[in-house]
CSV table of C-alpha atoms and ligand atoms in Angstrom, one decimal:
chain,number,residue,atom,x,y,z
A,22,MET,CA,62.1,185.5,105.9
A,23,SER,CA,59.0,184.1,104.5
A,24,LEU,CA,57.9,183.9,100.8
A,25,ILE,CA,54.7,185.5,99.6
A,26,VAL,CA,53.2,185.3,96.1
A,27,GLN,CA,51.1,188.2,95.0
A,28,LYS,CA,48.7,188.1,92.0
A,29,PHE,CA,47.5,191.1,90.3
A,30,GLY,CA,44.7,191.2,88.3
A,31,GLY,CA,44.0,193.1,84.7
A,32,THR,CA,42.0,196.4,86.9
A,33,SER,CA,44.9,196.3,89.3
A,34,VAL,CA,47.5,197.1,86.4
A,35,ALA,CA,45.4,198.7,84.0
A,36,ASP,CA,47.4,201.9,83.5
A,37,PRO,CA,50.7,203.6,84.2
A,38,GLU,CA,49.4,204.9,87.5
A,39,ARG,CA,48.3,201.4,88.6
A,40,ILE,CA,51.6,199.8,87.8
A,41,ALA,CA,53.2,202.5,89.8
A,42,ALA,CA,51.1,201.8,92.8
A,43,VAL,CA,51.5,198.2,92.5
A,44,ALA,CA,55.2,198.7,91.9
A,45,ASP,CA,55.5,200.5,95.2
A,46,HIS,CA,53.3,198.1,97.2
A,47,ILE,CA,55.7,194.8,96.2
A,48,ALA,CA,58.7,197.1,97.0
A,49,ARG,CA,57.3,198.0,100.3
A,50,THR,CA,56.8,193.9,100.7
A,51,ARG,CA,60.4,193.2,99.6
A,52,LYS,CA,61.8,196.0,101.9
A,53,GLN,CA,60.0,194.4,105.1
A,54,GLY,CA,62.2,191.5,104.2
A,55,HIS,CA,60.0,189.1,102.5
A,56,GLY,CA,60.9,187.0,99.4
A,57,VAL,CA,58.5,188.3,96.6
A,58,VAL,CA,56.9,186.4,93.5
A,59,VAL,CA,54.4,188.1,91.6
A,60,ALA,CA,51.9,187.0,88.7
A,61,VAL,CA,50.4,189.6,86.7
A,62,SER,CA,47.6,189.8,84.4
A,63,ALA,CA,47.4,191.5,81.0
A,64,MET,CA,46.5,195.3,81.7
A,65,GLY,CA,42.8,196.1,81.4
A,66,LYS,CA,40.7,194.6,79.3
A,67,SER,CA,43.6,193.9,76.9
A,68,THR,CA,43.0,190.3,76.6
A,69,ASP,CA,39.4,191.1,75.5
A,70,ASP,CA,40.9,193.3,72.9
A,71,LEU,CA,43.3,190.8,71.5
A,72,ILE,CA,40.2,188.0,71.2
A,73,ARG,CA,38.2,190.9,69.4
A,74,LEU,CA,41.2,191.5,67.1
A,75,ALA,CA,41.4,187.8,66.4
A,76,ASN,CA,37.8,187.6,65.4
A,77,GLU,CA,38.0,190.3,62.9
A,78,VAL,CA,40.9,188.3,60.8
A,79,ALA,CA,39.4,184.8,61.0
A,80,SER,CA,36.0,183.2,61.5
A,81,ASN,CA,36.7,180.9,64.1
A,82,PRO,CA,40.0,181.5,65.6
A,83,GLY,CA,41.5,179.4,68.7
A,84,GLY,CA,44.5,176.9,69.3
A,85,ARG,CA,48.0,177.4,69.0
A,86,GLU,CA,47.8,180.8,67.2
A,87,MET,CA,45.1,182.0,69.6
A,88,ASP,CA,47.4,181.3,72.5
A,89,MET,CA,50.3,182.9,71.0
A,90,LEU,CA,48.3,186.1,70.6
A,91,LEU,CA,46.6,186.2,74.0
A,92,THR,CA,50.0,185.5,75.8
A,93,ALA,CA,51.3,188.6,74.6
A,94,GLY,CA,49.1,190.7,76.5
A,95,GLU,CA,50.7,189.0,80.0
A,96,ARG,CA,54.2,189.7,78.3
A,97,ILE,CA,53.6,193.4,78.4
A,98,SER,CA,52.6,194.1,82.0
A,99,MET,CA,55.1,191.8,83.4
A,100,ALA,CA,57.8,193.7,81.3
A,101,LEU,CA,56.4,197.1,82.3
A,102,LEU,CA,56.0,196.1,86.3
A,103,SER,CA,59.5,194.6,86.5
A,104,MET,CA,60.6,198.2,85.2
A,105,ALA,CA,58.6,200.1,87.6
A,106,ILE,CA,60.1,197.9,90.4
A,107,ILE,CA,63.7,198.4,89.1
A,108,GLU,CA,63.1,202.0,89.1
A,109,ARG,CA,62.0,201.7,92.9
A,110,GLY,CA,66.1,200.6,93.5
A,111,ILE,CA,64.4,196.8,94.0
A,112,PRO,CA,66.3,194.3,91.7
A,113,ALA,CA,63.6,192.6,90.1
A,114,VAL,CA,63.4,190.3,86.9
A,115,SER,CA,60.3,189.3,84.6
A,116,PHE,CA,59.5,185.6,83.2
A,117,THR,CA,57.0,184.1,80.7
A,118,GLY,CA,55.1,181.2,81.7
A,119,SER,CA,57.7,178.8,79.8
A,120,GLN,CA,60.8,180.9,81.5
A,121,ALA,CA,59.2,180.4,84.7
A,122,GLY,CA,59.0,176.4,84.0
A,123,ILE,CA,55.5,176.1,83.8
A,124,VAL,CA,54.6,172.8,82.0
A,125,THR,CA,51.3,172.4,80.8
A,126,ASP,CA,49.3,170.0,78.8
A,127,SER,CA,48.7,170.9,75.1
A,128,ALA,CA,45.1,171.5,75.6
A,129,HIS,CA,45.1,175.2,74.1
A,130,GLY,CA,42.7,177.7,75.6
A,131,LYS,CA,42.1,175.4,78.8
A,132,ALA,CA,45.5,174.0,79.4
A,133,LYS,CA,46.1,172.2,82.4
A,134,ILE,CA,49.6,172.5,84.5
A,135,LEU,CA,51.4,169.3,84.9
A,136,GLU,CA,54.4,170.6,86.6
A,137,ILE,CA,56.5,173.7,87.5
A,138,LYS,CA,60.1,173.4,87.1
A,139,ALA,CA,60.9,176.1,89.6
A,140,ASP,CA,65.0,176.0,89.7
A,141,ARG,CA,65.2,179.5,87.9
A,142,LEU,CA,62.9,181.1,89.9
A,143,GLN,CA,64.6,179.6,93.1
A,144,GLU,CA,67.9,180.8,92.0
A,145,ALA,CA,66.6,184.4,91.2
A,146,LEU,CA,65.0,184.3,94.6
A,147,ASP,CA,68.3,183.6,96.2
A,148,GLU,CA,69.9,186.0,94.5
A,149,GLY,CA,67.4,188.5,96.4
A,150,GLN,CA,65.5,189.4,92.8
A,151,VAL,CA,61.6,190.0,93.0
A,152,CYS,CA,60.1,187.6,90.5
A,153,ILE,CA,57.6,188.7,87.9
A,154,VAL,CA,55.9,186.2,86.3
A,155,ALA,CA,53.3,186.2,83.4
A,156,GLY,CA,50.1,185.0,84.5
A,157,PHE,CA,47.7,182.8,82.7
A,158,GLN,CA,50.3,180.9,80.2
A,159,GLY,CA,52.7,178.0,80.3
A,160,VAL,CA,54.5,175.8,77.8
A,161,SER,CA,53.2,172.1,76.6
A,162,THR,CA,55.1,169.3,76.6
A,163,GLY,CA,55.3,169.7,73.0
A,164,ARG,CA,56.8,172.8,73.7
A,165,ASP,CA,53.9,175.0,72.3
A,166,ILE,CA,52.7,178.1,74.5
A,167,THR,CA,49.5,177.6,75.9
A,168,THR,CA,46.8,179.3,78.0
A,169,LEU,CA,45.4,178.3,81.2
A,170,GLY,CA,41.5,179.4,80.5
A,171,ARG,CA,40.0,183.0,81.1
A,172,GLY,CA,41.1,184.1,84.5
A,173,GLY,CA,43.9,182.0,84.8
A,174,SER,CA,46.6,184.2,86.5
A,175,ASP,CA,44.9,183.2,89.8
A,176,THR,CA,46.2,179.4,88.8
A,177,THR,CA,49.4,180.4,88.0
A,178,ALA,CA,49.9,182.4,91.3
A,179,VAL,CA,48.4,179.6,93.3
A,180,ALA,CA,50.4,177.0,91.2
A,181,LEU,CA,53.8,179.1,92.0
A,182,ALA,CA,53.0,179.5,96.1
A,183,ALA,CA,52.5,175.4,95.9
A,184,ALA,CA,55.9,175.0,93.9
A,185,LEU,CA,57.6,177.3,95.8
A,186,ARG,CA,56.3,176.2,99.4
A,187,ALA,CA,55.3,180.1,99.9
A,188,ASP,CA,53.7,181.1,103.1
A,189,VAL,CA,50.5,183.2,101.4
A,190,CYS,CA,49.2,183.5,98.3
A,191,GLU,CA,47.7,187.2,97.9
A,192,ILE,CA,45.3,187.7,95.1
A,193,TYR,CA,44.8,191.7,94.8
A,194,THR,CA,41.7,192.5,92.7
A,195,ASP,CA,39.1,195.5,92.5
A,196,VAL,CA,36.9,194.3,95.2
A,197,SER,CA,38.2,194.2,98.9
A,198,GLY,CA,37.5,190.2,99.3
A,199,VAL,CA,35.2,187.5,98.9
A,200,TYR,CA,31.7,188.7,99.4
A,201,SER,CA,28.4,186.9,100.3
A,202,ALA,CA,27.2,187.6,96.3
A,203,ASP,CA,29.1,189.7,93.5
A,204,PRO,CA,29.0,193.3,95.0
A,205,ARG,CA,28.3,194.3,91.5
A,206,ILE,CA,24.7,192.9,91.2
A,207,CYS,CA,23.6,192.7,95.2
A,208,PRO,CA,24.4,195.8,96.9
A,209,ARG,CA,24.0,194.3,100.3
A,210,ALA,CA,26.6,191.8,99.9
A,211,ARG,CA,29.0,191.5,102.8
A,212,ARG,CA,32.8,191.0,102.6
A,213,LEU,CA,33.4,187.4,104.2
A,214,THR,CA,36.3,187.6,106.7
A,215,GLU,CA,37.2,183.7,106.1
A,216,VAL,CA,36.1,181.1,103.5
A,217,SER,CA,37.1,177.2,103.7
A,218,PHE,CA,38.7,175.9,100.6
A,219,ASP,CA,35.2,173.7,100.0
A,220,GLU,CA,32.8,176.8,100.0
A,221,MET,CA,35.3,178.8,97.7
A,222,LEU,CA,35.5,175.7,95.5
A,223,GLU,CA,31.7,175.8,95.3
A,224,MET,CA,31.5,179.4,94.8
A,225,ALA,CA,34.0,179.5,92.0
A,226,ALA,CA,32.5,176.6,90.2
A,227,THR,CA,29.0,178.2,90.4
A,228,GLY,CA,30.1,181.8,89.0
A,229,GLY,CA,31.9,183.3,91.8
A,230,ARG,CA,34.5,184.9,89.7
A,231,VAL,CA,36.9,186.2,91.7
A,232,LEU,CA,38.8,183.4,92.1
A,233,ALA,CA,39.5,180.9,88.9
A,234,LEU,CA,38.3,177.3,89.9
A,235,ARG,CA,41.3,175.7,89.1
A,236,SER,CA,43.2,178.2,91.6
A,237,VAL,CA,41.2,177.0,94.4
A,238,GLU,CA,41.6,173.2,93.4
A,239,PHE,CA,45.2,174.0,93.7
A,240,ALA,CA,45.2,175.7,96.7
A,241,ARG,CA,42.9,173.3,98.7
A,242,ARG,CA,45.4,170.1,97.1
A,243,TYR,CA,48.7,171.8,98.2
A,244,ASN,CA,46.8,173.4,101.3
A,245,VAL,CA,48.2,177.1,100.1
A,246,PRO,CA,46.0,179.8,102.4
A,247,LEU,CA,44.9,182.3,99.8
A,248,HIS,CA,44.2,186.1,101.1
A,249,VAL,CA,42.0,187.8,98.4
A,250,ARG,CA,42.1,191.7,99.0
A,251,SER,CA,42.2,195.3,97.2
A,252,SER,CA,44.7,196.7,95.3
A,253,PHE,CA,43.0,199.9,95.5
A,254,THR,CA,42.6,200.2,99.3
A,255,TRP,CA,45.1,197.6,100.0
A,256,GLU,CA,43.3,196.9,103.5
A,257,PRO,CA,42.7,193.1,104.8
A,258,GLY,CA,40.5,190.9,102.9
A,259,THR,CA,39.1,187.7,102.9
A,260,TRP,CA,41.1,184.2,104.0
A,261,VAL,CA,40.4,181.4,101.9
A,262,ARG,CA,41.8,178.3,104.0
A,263,ASP,CA,41.6,174.9,105.8
A,264,LEU,CA,38.8,175.9,108.4
A,265,GLY,CA,39.0,172.4,109.9
A,266,GLU,CA,36.4,171.9,112.6
A,267,ASP,CA,37.4,175.4,114.2
A,268,ARG,CA,34.1,176.5,112.5
A,269,ASN,CA,31.9,179.0,114.5
A,270,MET,CA,28.5,177.0,114.8
A,271,GLU,CA,26.7,180.1,115.3
A,272,GLU,CA,27.4,180.8,112.1
A,273,ALA,CA,24.9,181.3,109.2
A,274,VAL,CA,23.7,178.3,107.1
A,275,VAL,CA,24.2,179.7,103.9
A,276,THR,CA,27.6,181.5,103.2
A,277,GLY,CA,27.2,182.9,99.8
A,278,VAL,CA,24.9,183.3,96.8
A,279,THR,CA,26.5,182.9,93.3
A,280,HIS,CA,25.1,182.8,89.7
A,281,ASP,CA,26.3,182.0,86.7
A,282,ALA,CA,25.0,183.3,82.9
A,283,SER,CA,27.5,181.5,80.8
A,284,GLU,CA,26.0,178.1,80.3
A,285,ALA,CA,23.2,177.0,77.8
A,286,LYS,CA,20.7,174.4,78.1
A,287,LEU,CA,20.3,171.6,76.0
A,288,THR,CA,17.0,169.3,76.0
A,289,ILE,CA,17.0,165.7,73.9
A,290,THR,CA,13.4,164.8,73.1
A,291,ASP,CA,11.5,161.5,73.3
A,292,VAL,CA,14.7,159.5,74.1
A,293,PRO,CA,13.7,155.9,74.7
A,294,ASP,CA,14.4,154.6,78.4
A,295,ARG,CA,16.6,152.2,77.9
A,296,PRO,CA,20.2,151.0,79.3
A,297,GLY,CA,23.1,152.6,77.2
A,298,ILE,CA,21.4,155.5,75.8
A,299,ALA,CA,22.9,158.5,78.2
A,300,ALA,CA,26.0,156.3,78.1
A,301,LEU,CA,26.2,156.9,74.6
A,302,VAL,CA,25.5,160.7,74.5
A,303,PHE,CA,27.5,161.7,77.3
A,304,ARG,CA,30.5,159.6,75.8
A,305,SER,CA,30.3,161.4,72.4
A,306,LEU,CA,30.0,164.4,74.1
A,307,ALA,CA,33.1,163.9,76.0
A,308,SER,CA,35.0,162.7,73.3
A,309,ALA,CA,34.3,165.8,71.1
A,310,GLY,CA,35.4,167.7,74.4
A,311,VAL,CA,32.2,169.2,75.4
A,312,ASN,CA,32.3,170.0,79.3
A,313,VAL,CA,28.7,169.1,80.4
A,314,ASP,CA,27.8,170.5,83.8
A,315,MET,CA,24.6,169.9,85.1
A,316,ILE,CA,22.4,166.8,83.8
A,317,VAL,CA,18.5,166.1,84.4
A,318,GLN,CA,16.8,163.2,83.4
A,319,ASN,CA,13.1,163.0,83.8
A,320,VAL,CA,11.0,159.7,85.1
A,321,SER,CA,9.6,158.2,81.7
A,322,HIS,CA,6.2,157.9,80.8
A,323,SER,CA,5.4,155.3,78.2
A,324,SER,CA,8.8,154.5,78.0
A,325,LEU,CA,10.2,157.9,76.3
A,326,THR,CA,12.0,160.5,78.3
A,327,ASP,CA,13.6,163.9,78.1
A,328,ILE,CA,17.3,164.6,79.1
A,329,SER,CA,18.7,168.1,79.6
A,330,PHE,CA,21.8,169.2,80.5
A,331,THR,CA,23.8,172.5,80.3
A,332,VAL,CA,27.3,173.4,79.1
A,333,PRO,CA,29.0,176.6,78.5
A,334,SER,CA,27.6,178.7,75.8
A,335,ASP,CA,30.4,178.5,73.6
A,336,GLU,CA,30.3,175.0,73.6
A,337,ALA,CA,26.4,174.8,72.8
A,338,ALA,CA,26.8,174.3,69.0
A,339,LYS,CA,29.3,171.9,69.1
A,340,ALA,CA,27.0,170.0,71.7
A,341,GLU,CA,24.1,170.4,69.3
A,342,ALA,CA,25.9,168.7,66.2
A,343,VAL,CA,26.8,165.9,68.5
A,344,VAL,CA,23.7,165.0,69.5
A,345,VAL,CA,22.1,165.8,66.3
A,346,ASP,CA,24.8,163.0,64.8
A,347,GLN,CA,23.5,160.4,67.7
A,348,LEU,CA,19.8,161.1,67.3
A,349,GLY,CA,19.2,158.0,64.7
A,350,THR,CA,21.2,155.6,66.6
A,351,ILE,CA,19.5,156.5,70.0
A,352,GLY,CA,16.0,156.9,68.4
A,353,ALA,CA,15.1,160.3,69.9
A,354,ASP,CA,12.7,162.4,68.5
A,355,GLY,CA,15.2,165.8,68.3
A,356,VAL,CA,17.4,168.3,70.6
A,357,THR,CA,16.5,172.1,71.3
A,358,VAL,CA,19.1,174.4,72.7
A,359,ASP,CA,18.0,177.4,75.2
A,360,SER,CA,20.4,180.1,75.5
A,361,ASP,CA,18.4,182.3,78.0
A,362,ILE,CA,19.0,180.6,81.0
A,363,ALA,CA,21.3,181.6,84.0
A,364,ARG,CA,21.9,179.2,87.3
A,365,VAL,CA,21.6,180.5,90.6
A,366,SER,CA,23.1,178.6,93.4
A,367,ILE,CA,23.5,178.8,97.2
A,368,ILE,CA,26.4,177.6,99.2
A,369,GLY,CA,26.9,176.9,102.8
A,370,ALA,CA,28.9,174.1,105.0
A,371,GLY,CA,26.1,174.6,107.3
A,372,MET,CA,23.7,172.7,104.6
A,373,LYS,CA,24.7,169.8,105.7
A,374,SER,CA,23.2,169.6,108.9
A,375,HIS,CA,20.2,171.7,108.3
A,376,PRO,CA,17.3,170.6,106.9
A,377,GLY,CA,14.8,172.5,104.7
A,378,VAL,CA,17.4,174.7,103.1
A,379,ALA,CA,16.6,174.1,99.6
A,380,ALA,CA,13.0,174.2,100.4
A,381,THR,CA,13.5,177.6,101.5
A,382,MET,CA,15.3,178.4,98.4
A,383,PHE,CA,12.6,177.2,96.4
A,384,GLU,CA,10.0,179.0,98.3
A,385,THR,CA,11.8,182.3,98.0
A,386,LEU,CA,12.0,181.9,93.9
A,387,ALA,CA,8.5,181.0,93.7
A,388,ASP,CA,7.2,184.1,96.1
A,389,ASN,CA,9.2,186.4,93.5
A,390,GLY,CA,7.5,184.5,90.7
A,391,LEU,CA,10.7,182.8,89.5
A,392,ASN,CA,10.1,179.4,87.7
A,393,ILE,CA,12.8,176.8,88.1
A,394,ASP,CA,13.8,175.0,85.0
A,395,MET,CA,16.6,172.7,86.8
A,396,ILE,CA,17.7,171.7,90.0
A,397,SER,CA,21.1,170.2,91.1
A,398,THR,CA,22.9,169.8,94.6
A,399,SER,CA,26.1,169.1,96.3
A,400,THR,CA,26.2,168.3,100.2
A,401,ILE,CA,26.9,172.3,100.7
A,402,ARG,CA,25.6,173.7,97.7
A,403,THR,CA,21.7,174.0,95.9
A,404,SER,CA,21.5,175.5,92.4
A,405,CYS,CA,18.4,176.2,90.5
A,406,VAL,CA,18.5,177.1,86.7
A,407,VAL,CA,16.4,180.0,85.9
A,408,ARG,CA,15.5,182.2,83.1
A,409,ARG,CA,18.5,184.6,82.5
A,410,ASP,CA,16.7,187.9,82.8
A,411,ASP,CA,15.7,187.0,86.3
A,412,VAL,CA,18.8,185.9,87.9
A,413,GLU,CA,20.1,188.8,89.7
A,414,ARG,CA,16.6,189.2,91.0
A,415,ALA,CA,16.9,185.5,92.1
A,416,VAL,CA,20.1,186.3,93.7
A,417,ARG,CA,19.1,189.6,95.7
A,418,SER,CA,16.0,187.7,96.9
A,419,LEU,CA,18.0,185.0,98.3
A,420,HIS,CA,20.8,186.8,99.6
A,421,THR,CA,17.7,188.5,101.9
A,422,ALA,CA,15.9,185.1,102.7
A,423,PHE,CA,18.9,183.8,104.0
A,424,GLY,CA,19.6,186.7,106.3
A,425,LEU,CA,23.0,187.7,104.5
A,426,ASP,CA,21.9,191.4,103.9
A,427,ALA,CA,24.3,193.7,105.4
B,271,ADP,P1,40.9,190.4,88.3
B,271,ADP,O1,41.0,190.8,87.2
B,271,ADP,O2,41.5,191.0,89.3
B,271,ADP,O3,41.5,188.8,88.3
B,271,ADP,P2,37.9,189.5,88.2
B,271,ADP,O4,37.0,190.4,87.0
B,271,ADP,O5,38.4,188.2,87.5
B,271,ADP,O6,39.2,190.5,88.4
B,271,ADP,O7,37.5,189.3,89.8
B,271,ADP,C1,37.0,190.0,90.4
B,271,ADP,C2,35.4,190.3,89.9
B,271,ADP,O8,35.0,189.3,90.7
B,271,ADP,C3,34.6,191.5,91.2
B,271,ADP,O9,34.9,192.6,90.4
B,271,ADP,C4,33.2,191.1,91.2
B,271,ADP,O10,32.5,191.6,90.3
B,271,ADP,C5,33.2,189.6,90.6
B,271,ADP,N1,32.7,188.6,91.8
B,271,ADP,C6,31.7,187.8,91.3
B,271,ADP,N2,31.4,187.1,92.6
B,271,ADP,C7,32.2,187.5,93.6
B,271,ADP,C8,32.0,187.2,95.2
B,271,ADP,N3,31.2,186.5,95.6
B,271,ADP,N4,32.8,188.2,95.8
B,271,ADP,C9,33.7,189.2,95.2
B,271,ADP,N5,33.7,189.5,93.9
B,271,ADP,C10,33.0,188.5,93.1
B,272,LIG,N1,44.2,187.8,81.0
B,272,LIG,C1,43.4,186.4,81.2
B,272,LIG,C2,42.4,187.2,81.3
B,272,LIG,O1,41.7,188.0,80.9
B,272,LIG,C3,44.1,185.9,82.2
B,272,LIG,C4,43.6,186.6,83.8
B,272,LIG,O2,43.5,188.1,83.7
B,272,LIG,O3,43.5,185.8,84.9
B,272,LIG,O4,41.3,185.9,81.3
B,273,MG,MG1,40.2,187.2,87.4
């Protein structure tokens, strides 16, 4: 008997009809003889609704109480789904993250899973029950309820699959797999048959929100094959797995184009160009818990330089305050915040061995009149920061230029 972990996102369980369809599918899987563990998201947009409510009663809600509130969304869907499965004559039992033994650190809103004590789930599985686990949540070592960050139910699912040594983790969502670009903005995007962990990691890190970044990190570390597929058509989707060396060498150099409009850019102007300045600035930002992403420092003229970096938009005000505090110490002129930016990235394992990929990217953007603000690269990715209003056009033109159009 194999063990399958299935994850259902918010749209997949948005209303009673959807819950019934999902329950039918889970019951079918169980009847085929597989052990089944399910991670479920909150129904539809209910997490957004809860955040809106919180903002109506408090000016800056967060931390412990916010996590207490948001985890209620998944508690509703897990119980309803469990009831619907029992209704179909299949024994099922629901668990909160805490009951499922998901232990995290205490970083509310972005907690990291430290350990999964899976004995309770294992017992229920041994009794032949389907286990329904609330996604996106855990309990901290200090015994408070935590959440794993937006999209965190993916992480719950993959972490459970790793802890229980499942044969596969199926991620059911509202698209039929991982596409060469977000199909909502790039109509010519193609569904990929398979993607390597490394490529998927880069895609998730640069805006391909079909999988949460942490979930891909888990999958790669514990070598859990992922199957991303649709809960509407149930057709086979995209496999994310270790592709090793058996990659088809004829494959396209670029696998996918991603975009991310969730960051803002800060620029510190006229910074003295001497050792220790960048260390001071970025240590202060780290101490304040700001997640810095891209960093660019220009060559200095007359011993003054500019340093630009990007942070999540909702951390821009905090980052600005940290830098303003440091201006006197570092002797810089000032700091500006630009919120109208977005990042477009091309990803592909073939980039390692093919020169000229970045050049083609820059030419394509230039031919379309798109100015590049910042550039960053890894061995299998090139990213450019452009104006936010231009980013969808940038995605489509790069998708065409790299021969990805369906
Ligand atoms: P769920 O609620 O099931 O977790 P999400 O909204 O988090 O669903 O993720 C699915 C969405 O991800 C799709 O509706 C799609 O718009 C978006 N998306 C972004 N990039 C991609 C991509 N490369 N391939 C597929 N979907 C993508
Ligand atoms: N409900 C949470 C969110 O909307 C977690 C998830 O859906 O993965 O972010
Ligand atoms: Mg998601």
